[in-house]
Amino acid sequence: MPALTTTSDGFLLHGEPFRILSGALHYFRVHPDQWADRLRKARLMGLNTVETYIPWNLHEPEPGTLVLDGLLDLPRFLRLAAAEGLYVLLRPGPFICAEWDGGGLPHWLATDPGIRLRTSDPRFTDVVDRYLDLLLPPLLPHLAASGGPVIAVQVENEYGAYGDDIAYLEHLERSLRSRGVGELLFTCDQTDGDHLKNGVLPGVLATGTFGSRVDRSLARLREAQPEGPLMCGEFWIGWFDHWGGPHHGRDAADAAADLDRLLAAGASVNIYMFHGGTNFGRTNGANHHHTYVPTVTSYDYDAPLTESGDPGPKYHAFREVIARHAPVPDEPVPAPSPKLPPATVRLTHRALLLPLADRPVHAPDPRSADDLGLRAGYTLYRTTAPAAGTGLLHFTGGVGDRAQVFLDGAPAGVLERERREETLPVRVPRAGAVVEVLVENMGRVNYGPRIGAAKGLLGPVTLDGTPLRGWDSYALPLDDVPATAPFAPATTPTCAEPAFHRGTFEVTAPADTFLSLPGWTKGEAWVNGFHLGRYWNRGPQRTLYVPGPALRPGANDLVLLELHGTTTPEAHLTDAPDLGPAAS
């Protein structure tokens, strides 16, 4: 019998009445050495449970492999949660959305062009089952039945917003049960439209997702499920940001008032997010409704606990609300973490990017990033132009997602999927000029029917209608700074070519800091090999969070991959984040 059971209007945990007071905390968005700190702060706010998704695409990066270390050491996270006295809600997907790259679905699924994602198509369910065969054995000891903290597991995620294939949901339920998951199962769907109707699975607890209109949302949940606990599976108290858009926030008093209404109604809750964290590396997703828009590096979410783990206005407001409905620990609210003093880092060494490309795939037309087996990163394409002169360079099918064009090494322009651009006016300097196209994957779509869209160049290329043939296509994953990068002292303070820039800075006592890059354009940053994520002067995000555990006493290395150019050889460490002006 599962530890967590339901009655006609609530939960029992080991036979005793229990209300879930949960907050979302994604282990893969937090430095592992900070997990214990964030979990302690969840308990001190009054939570008794934390919730986390599980990103399939990172745990099984290649078919048949399983990664469970570093940021992905989920068993360690579960042990730490148990040590803090917290229960856990697990959300393994297979689809998670989460504004995460591809919604958590592995890029290699697209190698089968006929596969129907998130359906009962055996080509999809077979690989899901293989993944569960890998994932679940190391997690079973952490289920409540074995004395662990996991008291409930989600089936899929907001499926009613995507489809109505009940056979698919039933398959997932059987797959979890047959592999030893005996804990309570639940679904999670928006309370608008037919989402609950399409996503509810008979015999499985239905929960709703919403951030306001609490009474109306709970009423719709009750219509879909006449008996059982009322639970908001995602209580949205903030929002995420896109590059080029505003920084989103929500008034703390307004969010707290809705939380109070929710708890006063006797409902259980999972606050989304309690602590948002960071899309480290290239893990951010993107939305593509009418236009492709990638998500920024920060996943601060205007959550109770800020991106750097400090209690914000919502932390205090929510703690007061929870105290009206449940015991809150009689311990002080945690203080903000120490920050490094402001400092300047001089980037003294440089290595050009494009000469690092090797091992091309040669074909008449460009090969997509997916054809090259690339989950994230960059693709470089090279060919030659047949004649000199001005003309229109046309990319059939567009680019995925942002292409920089060079002619004989000189920048010729940029094309963006976000702007639906496919054609670029160019001036070819000579017959036989080298045409290079560097394409950045800005994040795979995480929601809606465009999940699985290809990256790189998406079709043939023409110049004034004449096909350009004979392309070398290079995969540039650049997950780490290449060990072979020929760094040399920078001879000029500025650079207009895609390049790695490296500098060092001294730290006495490691602590959190924020990287600020005025004068830089667009690229990525690493500190001591830890991939902080993307920066872009388009905003709204103006700083990158640097976790204290990524630093070390003494000399520390900073590397920037700058895709365009810089007007300064300096970067700055600040003691406060800048995520951009708040949305009006």
Coordinates of C-alpha atoms in Angstrom, one line a residue:
M1 CA 0.0 0.0 0.0
P2 CA 1.4 3.4 -0.9
A3 CA 2.5 5.7 2.0
L4 CA 0.3 8.6 0.6
T5 CA -3.4 7.7 0.0
T6 CA -6.5 9.7 -0.7
T7 CA -9.8 10.2 1.0
S8 CA -13.0 11.8 -0.4
D9 CA -11.5 15.2 0.3
G10 CA -7.9 14.9 1.3
F11 CA -4.7 13.0 1.8
L12 CA -3.5 10.5 4.4
L13 CA 0.2 9.9 4.9
H14 CA 0.9 6.6 6.8
G15 CA -2.8 6.8 7.8
E16 CA -2.7 10.3 9.2
P17 CA -4.3 13.4 7.7
F18 CA -1.7 15.2 5.6
R19 CA -1.7 18.4 3.4
I20 CA 1.0 18.7 0.8
L21 CA 2.8 22.0 1.1
S22 CA 5.3 21.7 -1.7
G23 CA 7.6 23.9 -3.7
A24 CA 9.3 23.2 -7.1
L25 CA 13.1 22.9 -6.8
H26 CA 14.8 21.4 -9.9
Y27 CA 18.0 19.7 -8.9
F28 CA 19.4 20.2 -12.4
R29 CA 19.1 24.0 -12.2
V30 CA 21.1 24.3 -9.0
H31 CA 24.7 23.6 -8.3
P32 CA 24.9 20.2 -6.4
D33 CA 26.9 21.8 -3.6
Q34 CA 23.9 24.1 -3.0
W35 CA 21.2 21.5 -2.9
A36 CA 21.3 21.1 0.9
D37 CA 21.1 24.9 1.4
R38 CA 18.1 25.3 -0.9
L39 CA 16.3 22.3 0.7
R40 CA 16.9 23.7 4.2
K41 CA 15.4 27.0 3.1
A42 CA 12.3 25.2 1.7
R43 CA 11.7 23.6 5.1
L44 CA 12.2 27.0 6.9
M45 CA 9.6 28.6 4.7
G46 CA 7.1 26.0 6.0
L47 CA 7.1 23.5 3.2
N48 CA 7.0 19.8 3.9
T49 CA 7.6 18.6 0.4
V50 CA 9.6 19.6 -2.7
E51 CA 8.8 18.7 -6.3
T52 CA 11.2 18.2 -9.2
Y53 CA 11.0 17.2 -12.8
I54 CA 13.4 14.7 -14.3
P55 CA 15.0 15.8 -17.7
W56 CA 15.1 12.7 -19.9
N57 CA 17.3 14.4 -22.5
L58 CA 20.2 14.9 -20.1
H59 CA 19.8 11.6 -18.2
E60 CA 19.8 9.6 -21.4
P61 CA 22.0 11.8 -23.7
E62 CA 22.5 8.8 -26.1
P63 CA 20.2 5.8 -26.5
G64 CA 20.9 3.2 -23.9
T65 CA 23.1 5.4 -21.6
L66 CA 22.2 6.8 -18.2
V67 CA 23.9 9.7 -16.5
L68 CA 23.4 10.1 -12.7
D69 CA 26.3 12.4 -11.6
G70 CA 27.0 16.0 -11.0
L71 CA 24.0 18.2 -11.7
L72 CA 22.1 14.9 -12.5
D73 CA 22.8 13.0 -9.3
L74 CA 19.2 12.6 -8.4
P75 CA 19.8 9.9 -5.8
R76 CA 22.0 12.3 -3.9
F77 CA 19.3 15.0 -4.1
L78 CA 16.7 12.6 -2.8
R79 CA 19.0 11.6 0.1
L80 CA 19.5 15.3 1.0
A81 CA 15.7 15.9 0.9
A82 CA 15.1 13.0 3.2
A83 CA 17.9 14.3 5.6
E84 CA 16.1 17.6 5.7
G85 CA 12.8 15.9 6.6
L86 CA 11.1 16.8 3.3
Y87 CA 9.0 14.6 1.1
V88 CA 9.4 14.6 -2.7
L89 CA 7.0 14.6 -5.6
L90 CA 8.8 13.2 -8.7
R91 CA 7.8 14.2 -12.2
P92 CA 9.6 12.0 -14.7
G93 CA 7.6 13.0 -17.8
P94 CA 8.7 11.7 -20.3
F95 CA 7.7 15.2 -21.3
I96 CA 8.3 17.9 -18.7
C97 CA 8.0 21.3 -20.6
A98 CA 9.7 23.3 -17.7
E99 CA 11.0 25.9 -20.3
W100 CA 13.7 23.2 -20.7
D101 CA 15.5 22.3 -23.9
G102 CA 13.0 20.2 -26.0
G103 CA 10.7 19.9 -23.0
G104 CA 13.1 17.1 -21.8
L105 CA 12.6 14.9 -24.9
P106 CA 15.9 13.7 -26.3
H107 CA 17.0 15.2 -29.6
W108 CA 17.8 11.7 -30.9
L109 CA 14.1 10.8 -31.1
A110 CA 14.0 12.8 -34.3
T111 CA 16.3 10.3 -36.0
D112 CA 13.1 8.4 -36.7
P113 CA 11.2 10.8 -38.9
G114 CA 7.9 9.0 -38.6
I115 CA 7.8 8.8 -34.8
R116 CA 4.7 10.4 -33.1
L117 CA 5.9 11.9 -29.9
R118 CA 3.7 11.8 -26.8
T119 CA 1.4 9.2 -28.2
S120 CA 0.8 5.4 -28.0
D121 CA 3.0 5.0 -31.1
P122 CA 5.1 1.9 -30.2
R123 CA 8.1 3.7 -31.6
F124 CA 7.8 6.2 -28.9
T125 CA 6.5 4.1 -26.0
D126 CA 9.2 1.5 -26.6
V127 CA 12.0 4.1 -26.1
V128 CA 10.2 5.5 -23.1
D129 CA 10.1 2.0 -21.6
R130 CA 13.8 1.5 -22.2
Y131 CA 14.5 4.8 -20.5
L132 CA 12.4 3.8 -17.5
D133 CA 14.2 0.5 -17.4
L134 CA 17.4 2.5 -16.9
L135 CA 16.1 5.3 -14.7
L136 CA 13.9 3.6 -12.1
P137 CA 16.1 0.9 -10.6
P138 CA 18.4 3.5 -8.9
L139 CA 15.4 5.5 -7.8
L140 CA 13.3 2.7 -6.3
P141 CA 15.2 2.7 -3.0
H142 CA 14.1 6.3 -2.5
L143 CA 10.4 5.6 -2.8
A144 CA 8.4 5.8 0.4
A145 CA 7.7 2.1 0.2
S146 CA 11.4 1.5 0.8
G147 CA 11.7 4.2 3.5
G148 CA 12.6 7.0 1.1
P149 CA 11.1 10.5 0.7
V150 CA 9.2 10.0 -2.7
I151 CA 5.5 9.9 -1.9
A152 CA 4.0 10.5 -5.4
V153 CA 5.0 10.3 -9.0
Q154 CA 3.4 12.2 -12.0
V155 CA 2.2 10.5 -15.2
E156 CA 3.3 12.7 -18.2
N157 CA 2.8 16.5 -17.8
E158 CA 0.0 18.8 -18.8
Y159 CA -1.0 16.2 -21.4
G160 CA -4.4 17.7 -21.9
A161 CA -2.8 20.7 -23.6
Y162 CA -1.2 18.5 -26.2
G163 CA -3.4 15.5 -27.0
D164 CA -6.1 13.1 -25.9
D165 CA -4.5 9.7 -26.5
I166 CA -5.8 7.9 -23.4
A167 CA -4.0 4.7 -24.4
Y168 CA -0.7 6.5 -24.1
L169 CA -1.4 7.6 -20.6
E170 CA -2.6 4.2 -19.7
H171 CA 0.6 2.7 -21.1
L172 CA 2.7 5.1 -18.9
E173 CA 0.7 4.1 -15.8
R174 CA 1.3 0.4 -16.5
S175 CA 5.0 1.1 -17.2
L176 CA 5.5 2.8 -13.9
R177 CA 3.6 0.2 -11.9
S178 CA 5.2 -2.8 -13.6
R179 CA 8.7 -1.4 -12.8
G180 CA 8.0 -1.1 -9.1
V181 CA 6.5 2.3 -8.6
G182 CA 3.8 1.6 -6.0
E183 CA 3.4 5.2 -4.8
L184 CA 0.5 7.5 -5.5
L185 CA 0.3 8.5 -9.2
F186 CA -1.1 11.9 -10.3
T187 CA -1.6 13.9 -13.4
C188 CA -1.2 17.7 -13.8
D189 CA -3.2 19.8 -16.2
Q190 CA -4.3 23.4 -16.8
T191 CA -7.9 24.1 -15.6
D192 CA -8.8 26.0 -18.8
G193 CA -10.7 24.6 -21.8
D194 CA -10.6 20.8 -22.3
H195 CA -7.2 20.3 -20.7
L196 CA -8.4 18.5 -17.7
K197 CA -10.9 16.4 -19.7
N198 CA -8.1 15.3 -22.1
G199 CA -5.5 14.8 -19.4
V200 CA -7.4 13.0 -16.6
L201 CA -6.6 9.3 -16.3
P202 CA -9.2 7.1 -14.5
G203 CA -7.9 5.9 -11.1
V204 CA -5.1 8.5 -11.0
L205 CA -5.3 11.6 -9.0
A206 CA -5.9 14.7 -11.1
T207 CA -4.3 18.0 -10.1
G208 CA -4.7 21.5 -11.7
T209 CA -2.2 24.1 -12.7
F210 CA -3.0 27.8 -12.3
G211 CA -1.8 31.0 -10.8
S212 CA -4.9 33.0 -10.1
R213 CA -8.8 32.7 -10.0
V214 CA -8.4 30.2 -7.3
D215 CA -12.1 29.5 -6.6
R216 CA -12.9 29.1 -10.3
S217 CA -9.9 26.8 -10.9
L218 CA -10.7 24.6 -7.9
A219 CA -14.3 24.4 -9.0
R220 CA -13.2 23.2 -12.5
L221 CA -10.9 20.6 -10.9
R222 CA -13.8 19.4 -8.8
E223 CA -16.0 19.1 -11.9
A224 CA -13.3 16.9 -13.5
Q225 CA -12.8 14.8 -10.3
P226 CA -15.9 14.7 -8.1
E227 CA -14.0 13.1 -5.2
G228 CA -10.5 13.2 -3.8
P229 CA -8.0 15.8 -2.7
L230 CA -8.0 19.2 -4.3
M231 CA -4.5 20.1 -5.3
C232 CA -2.8 22.8 -7.4
G233 CA 0.0 20.8 -9.0
E234 CA 1.6 24.1 -10.2
F235 CA 0.7 27.3 -8.4
W236 CA 2.3 29.9 -10.7
I237 CA 3.7 32.7 -8.6
G238 CA 6.0 34.2 -11.2
W239 CA 7.0 33.6 -14.8
F240 CA 10.0 33.1 -17.2
D241 CA 11.7 35.5 -19.6
H242 CA 12.5 35.4 -23.3
W243 CA 15.4 37.1 -24.9
G244 CA 14.3 40.5 -26.2
G245 CA 11.3 40.7 -23.9
P246 CA 10.6 42.1 -20.4
H247 CA 11.7 40.6 -17.1
H248 CA 8.5 39.1 -15.6
G249 CA 7.5 39.5 -12.0
R250 CA 4.5 39.2 -9.8
D251 CA 3.6 41.3 -6.7
A252 CA 4.3 39.4 -3.6
A253 CA 1.2 40.5 -1.8
D254 CA -1.0 39.5 -4.7
A255 CA 0.6 36.0 -5.0
A256 CA 0.4 35.5 -1.2
A257 CA -3.3 36.4 -1.2
D258 CA -4.0 33.7 -3.8
L259 CA -1.9 31.2 -1.8
D260 CA -4.0 32.1 1.2
R261 CA -7.2 31.5 -0.7
L262 CA -5.9 28.1 -1.9
L263 CA -5.0 26.9 1.5
A264 CA -8.2 28.3 3.1
A265 CA -10.1 26.1 0.6
G266 CA -8.4 23.1 2.2
A267 CA -6.3 22.4 -1.0
S268 CA -2.8 21.1 -1.2
V269 CA -0.3 23.0 -3.2
N270 CA 3.0 22.9 -5.2
I271 CA 4.4 26.4 -5.6
Y272 CA 5.9 26.8 -9.0
M273 CA 8.7 27.8 -8.5
F274 CA 9.9 27.8 -4.9
H275 CA 13.4 28.3 -6.3
G276 CA 13.9 28.6 -10.0
G277 CA 17.6 28.4 -10.4
T278 CA 19.5 28.6 -13.7
N279 CA 19.5 27.1 -17.2
F280 CA 23.2 26.4 -17.0
G281 CA 25.0 25.6 -20.2
R282 CA 22.6 25.4 -23.1
T283 CA 19.6 23.8 -21.4
N284 CA 17.1 26.6 -21.9
G285 CA 14.0 25.9 -24.0
A286 CA 12.0 28.0 -26.4
N287 CA 8.4 28.8 -27.2
H288 CA 7.1 28.8 -30.8
H289 CA 3.5 29.8 -31.1
H290 CA 3.5 32.4 -33.8
T291 CA 7.2 33.3 -33.5
Y292 CA 10.2 31.4 -32.2
V293 CA 11.3 32.9 -28.9
P294 CA 14.1 31.4 -26.8
T295 CA 14.2 31.5 -23.0
V296 CA 17.0 33.3 -21.2
T297 CA 19.6 31.7 -19.0
S298 CA 18.2 32.8 -15.7
Y299 CA 15.2 30.8 -14.4
D300 CA 14.8 33.1 -11.4
Y301 CA 11.0 33.0 -12.0
D302 CA 10.5 35.8 -9.4
A303 CA 10.3 32.9 -7.0
P304 CA 10.4 33.1 -3.1
L305 CA 14.1 32.1 -3.2
T306 CA 16.0 34.1 -5.8
E307 CA 18.3 32.6 -8.4
S308 CA 21.2 33.0 -6.0
G309 CA 19.2 31.3 -3.2
D310 CA 18.4 34.4 -1.1
P311 CA 14.9 34.8 0.5
G312 CA 13.0 37.5 -1.5
P313 CA 9.7 39.3 -0.8
K314 CA 7.6 36.2 -1.6
Y315 CA 9.6 34.1 0.8
H316 CA 8.5 36.3 3.8
A317 CA 5.0 36.7 2.5
F318 CA 4.4 33.0 1.8
R319 CA 5.9 32.0 5.2
E320 CA 3.4 34.2 6.9
V321 CA 0.5 32.7 4.9
I322 CA 1.6 29.1 5.5
A323 CA 1.9 29.9 9.3
R324 CA -1.9 30.6 9.3
H325 CA -2.6 27.1 8.1
A326 CA 0.2 24.8 9.3
P327 CA 3.2 24.8 11.7
V328 CA 6.2 26.7 10.5
P329 CA 9.7 26.0 12.0
D330 CA 10.5 28.2 14.9
E331 CA 13.8 29.2 13.4
P332 CA 15.0 32.5 11.9
V333 CA 14.5 33.3 8.2
P334 CA 17.9 32.6 6.5
A335 CA 20.0 35.7 5.7
P336 CA 21.2 36.4 2.2
S337 CA 24.3 34.5 1.2
P338 CA 27.7 36.3 1.1
K339 CA 28.7 37.8 -2.2
L340 CA 32.2 38.5 -3.7
P341 CA 33.2 42.2 -3.7
P342 CA 33.0 43.8 -7.1
A343 CA 36.0 43.2 -9.3
T344 CA 37.2 43.6 -12.9
V345 CA 38.5 40.7 -14.9
R346 CA 40.8 41.4 -17.8
L347 CA 40.5 38.9 -20.8
T348 CA 44.1 38.7 -21.9
H349 CA 44.1 35.7 -24.2
R350 CA 42.2 34.8 -27.3
A351 CA 41.5 31.9 -29.7
L352 CA 39.5 32.2 -32.9
L353 CA 36.5 29.8 -33.1
L354 CA 36.1 29.0 -36.8
P355 CA 39.6 27.6 -37.4
L356 CA 38.8 25.0 -34.6
A357 CA 36.2 23.2 -36.8
D358 CA 37.4 19.8 -38.0
R359 CA 36.0 16.4 -39.3
P360 CA 33.4 17.8 -41.7
V361 CA 30.6 15.9 -43.3
H362 CA 30.7 16.6 -47.0
A363 CA 27.5 16.6 -49.0
P364 CA 25.9 18.5 -51.9
D365 CA 23.6 20.4 -49.5
P366 CA 24.1 21.5 -45.9
R367 CA 23.3 18.8 -43.2
S368 CA 21.1 19.8 -40.3
A369 CA 22.5 19.7 -36.8
D370 CA 20.2 16.8 -36.1
D371 CA 21.7 14.9 -39.0
L372 CA 25.1 15.5 -37.4
G373 CA 23.8 14.1 -34.1
L374 CA 24.1 17.5 -32.2
R375 CA 21.7 18.1 -29.3
A376 CA 22.9 21.6 -28.6
G377 CA 25.7 24.0 -29.7
Y378 CA 26.7 25.2 -33.1
T379 CA 27.0 24.0 -36.7
L380 CA 29.4 25.5 -39.2
Y381 CA 28.9 25.3 -42.9
R382 CA 31.5 26.0 -45.7
T383 CA 31.3 26.2 -49.4
T384 CA 32.5 28.6 -52.2
A385 CA 30.7 31.2 -54.3
P386 CA 30.9 30.7 -58.0
A387 CA 31.1 34.4 -59.0
A388 CA 31.7 37.9 -57.6
G389 CA 29.1 40.5 -57.3
T390 CA 26.0 41.5 -55.3
G391 CA 23.1 39.1 -54.8
L392 CA 20.6 37.5 -52.5
L393 CA 21.7 34.5 -50.4
H394 CA 18.5 32.4 -49.8
F395 CA 18.2 29.7 -47.2
T396 CA 15.4 27.4 -48.1
G397 CA 13.4 26.5 -45.0
G398 CA 15.2 29.2 -42.9
V399 CA 17.7 28.6 -40.2
G400 CA 17.5 27.0 -36.8
D401 CA 18.0 29.3 -35.0
R402 CA 20.5 32.1 -35.7
A403 CA 23.0 32.2 -38.5
Q404 CA 26.0 34.4 -38.9
V405 CA 27.3 34.6 -42.5
F406 CA 30.9 35.3 -43.4
L407 CA 32.5 35.9 -46.9
D408 CA 36.2 35.3 -47.0
G409 CA 36.1 35.6 -43.2
A410 CA 34.4 39.0 -43.1
P411 CA 30.9 39.3 -41.4
A412 CA 28.2 39.6 -44.0
G413 CA 25.0 39.5 -41.9
V414 CA 22.8 37.6 -39.5
L415 CA 19.6 35.7 -40.1
E416 CA 17.2 34.7 -37.2
R417 CA 14.4 32.2 -37.0
E418 CA 12.8 34.5 -34.5
R419 CA 12.4 37.1 -37.3
R420 CA 11.5 34.5 -39.9
E421 CA 14.4 35.5 -42.1
E422 CA 15.5 33.4 -45.0
T423 CA 17.2 35.8 -47.4
L424 CA 20.3 38.0 -46.9
P425 CA 21.7 40.6 -49.4
V426 CA 25.4 40.0 -49.8
R427 CA 28.4 41.3 -51.8
V428 CA 30.7 38.5 -52.9
P429 CA 34.2 39.9 -53.2
R430 CA 35.5 37.4 -55.8
A431 CA 34.8 34.2 -57.6
G432 CA 35.7 31.3 -55.3
A433 CA 35.1 33.3 -52.1
V434 CA 34.6 31.1 -49.1
V435 CA 31.1 31.2 -47.8
E436 CA 30.8 30.3 -44.1
V437 CA 27.6 30.1 -42.1
L438 CA 27.8 29.6 -38.3
V439 CA 24.4 28.5 -36.9
E440 CA 23.6 28.6 -33.2
N441 CA 20.9 26.4 -31.7
M442 CA 19.3 28.8 -29.3
G443 CA 17.2 26.2 -27.5
R444 CA 14.7 23.5 -28.6
V445 CA 11.0 24.2 -28.4
N446 CA 9.6 22.9 -25.1
Y447 CA 5.8 23.3 -25.6
G448 CA 3.3 22.7 -28.3
P449 CA 3.3 21.0 -31.7
R450 CA 6.8 22.2 -32.8
I451 CA 8.7 20.1 -30.3
G452 CA 11.4 18.3 -32.3
A453 CA 11.9 21.0 -34.9
A454 CA 15.3 20.7 -36.6
K455 CA 18.3 22.9 -36.0
G456 CA 21.1 24.2 -38.2
L457 CA 20.6 24.9 -41.9
L458 CA 17.2 23.4 -42.9
G459 CA 17.5 23.1 -46.6
P460 CA 19.5 24.0 -49.8
V461 CA 21.1 27.4 -50.2
T462 CA 21.0 29.6 -53.4
L463 CA 22.7 32.7 -54.5
D464 CA 20.5 34.7 -56.8
G465 CA 18.6 31.5 -57.6
T466 CA 21.7 29.5 -58.3
P467 CA 22.2 26.6 -56.0
L468 CA 25.4 26.6 -53.9
R469 CA 26.6 23.0 -53.8
G470 CA 29.4 21.1 -52.2
W471 CA 29.1 21.9 -48.5
D472 CA 31.2 20.9 -45.5
S473 CA 29.1 20.6 -42.4
Y474 CA 30.8 20.7 -39.0
A475 CA 29.3 19.8 -35.6
L476 CA 30.6 22.2 -32.9
P477 CA 29.1 20.9 -29.6
L478 CA 31.5 23.1 -27.5
D479 CA 30.1 21.6 -24.3
D480 CA 33.5 22.5 -22.8
V481 CA 36.2 25.0 -23.9
P482 CA 38.3 23.0 -26.4
A483 CA 41.5 21.8 -24.8
T484 CA 43.2 22.3 -28.2
A485 CA 42.1 26.0 -28.5
P486 CA 45.3 27.9 -29.4
F487 CA 45.0 30.7 -26.8
A488 CA 47.5 33.4 -27.4
P489 CA 48.0 36.9 -25.9
A490 CA 45.5 39.3 -27.4
T491 CA 47.3 41.9 -29.4
T492 CA 44.3 44.3 -29.7
P493 CA 41.7 45.3 -27.1
T494 CA 38.8 44.5 -29.5
C495 CA 37.9 41.6 -31.8
A496 CA 35.2 41.3 -34.5
E497 CA 35.5 37.6 -35.1
P498 CA 33.9 34.7 -33.2
A499 CA 36.5 33.8 -30.6
F500 CA 37.2 32.4 -27.1
H501 CA 38.5 35.0 -24.7
R502 CA 40.2 34.0 -21.5
G503 CA 41.3 35.8 -18.3
T504 CA 42.0 35.1 -14.6
F505 CA 40.9 36.6 -11.4
E506 CA 41.8 36.1 -7.7
V507 CA 39.4 35.0 -5.0
T508 CA 40.2 34.9 -1.3
A509 CA 37.0 33.2 0.0
P510 CA 34.6 31.7 -2.7
A511 CA 31.1 33.2 -2.6
D512 CA 28.3 33.9 -5.1
T513 CA 28.8 36.6 -7.7
F514 CA 27.3 37.9 -10.9
L515 CA 29.1 38.3 -14.2
S516 CA 28.4 41.6 -16.0
L517 CA 29.5 42.1 -19.6
P518 CA 29.0 45.6 -20.9
G519 CA 30.6 46.0 -24.3
W520 CA 30.2 42.4 -25.2
T521 CA 27.5 41.3 -27.7
K522 CA 26.4 37.6 -27.5
G523 CA 27.9 34.4 -26.4
E524 CA 28.5 32.0 -23.5
A525 CA 30.6 31.9 -20.4
W526 CA 32.6 29.4 -18.3
V527 CA 34.2 29.8 -14.9
N528 CA 36.7 27.1 -14.0
G529 CA 35.1 24.9 -16.7
F530 CA 31.6 25.3 -15.2
H531 CA 29.3 26.4 -18.0
L532 CA 27.3 29.4 -16.7
G533 CA 25.1 29.7 -19.8
R534 CA 24.4 32.3 -22.5
Y535 CA 24.6 36.1 -22.5
W536 CA 23.2 38.5 -25.0
N537 CA 23.1 42.3 -24.9
R538 CA 19.5 42.1 -26.3
G539 CA 18.4 41.6 -22.7
P540 CA 16.5 41.6 -20.5
Q541 CA 19.0 39.6 -18.5
R542 CA 22.2 41.6 -18.0
T543 CA 24.2 39.4 -15.6
L544 CA 25.0 35.7 -15.3
Y545 CA 24.8 34.0 -11.9
V546 CA 28.1 32.5 -10.8
P547 CA 27.5 29.9 -7.9
G548 CA 30.1 30.2 -5.1
P549 CA 30.9 26.5 -5.3
A550 CA 32.1 27.0 -8.9
L551 CA 34.9 29.2 -7.6
R552 CA 38.1 28.3 -5.7
P553 CA 40.5 30.2 -3.4
G554 CA 43.3 31.7 -5.5
A555 CA 43.3 32.0 -9.3
N556 CA 40.1 31.4 -11.2
D557 CA 39.6 31.1 -15.0
L558 CA 36.9 33.0 -17.0
V559 CA 36.3 32.1 -20.6
L560 CA 33.9 33.8 -22.9
L561 CA 32.8 32.6 -26.3
E562 CA 31.9 35.9 -28.0
L563 CA 30.1 35.3 -31.3
H564 CA 30.3 38.9 -32.7
G565 CA 32.7 41.3 -31.2
T566 CA 33.7 43.2 -28.1
T567 CA 34.6 46.8 -27.6
T568 CA 36.4 46.0 -24.3
P569 CA 38.9 43.5 -23.0
E570 CA 37.2 43.5 -19.6
A571 CA 34.4 41.7 -17.7
H572 CA 33.0 42.6 -14.3
L573 CA 32.0 40.7 -11.2
T574 CA 29.2 42.4 -9.3
D575 CA 27.4 41.7 -6.0
A576 CA 23.9 42.1 -7.3
P577 CA 22.0 40.6 -10.3
D578 CA 20.5 42.5 -13.1
L579 CA 17.7 40.6 -14.8
G580 CA 16.3 43.6 -16.6
P581 CA 13.4 46.1 -16.1
A582 CA 10.2 44.5 -14.8
A583 CA 7.3 44.0 -17.1
S584 CA 4.7 46.7 -16.8

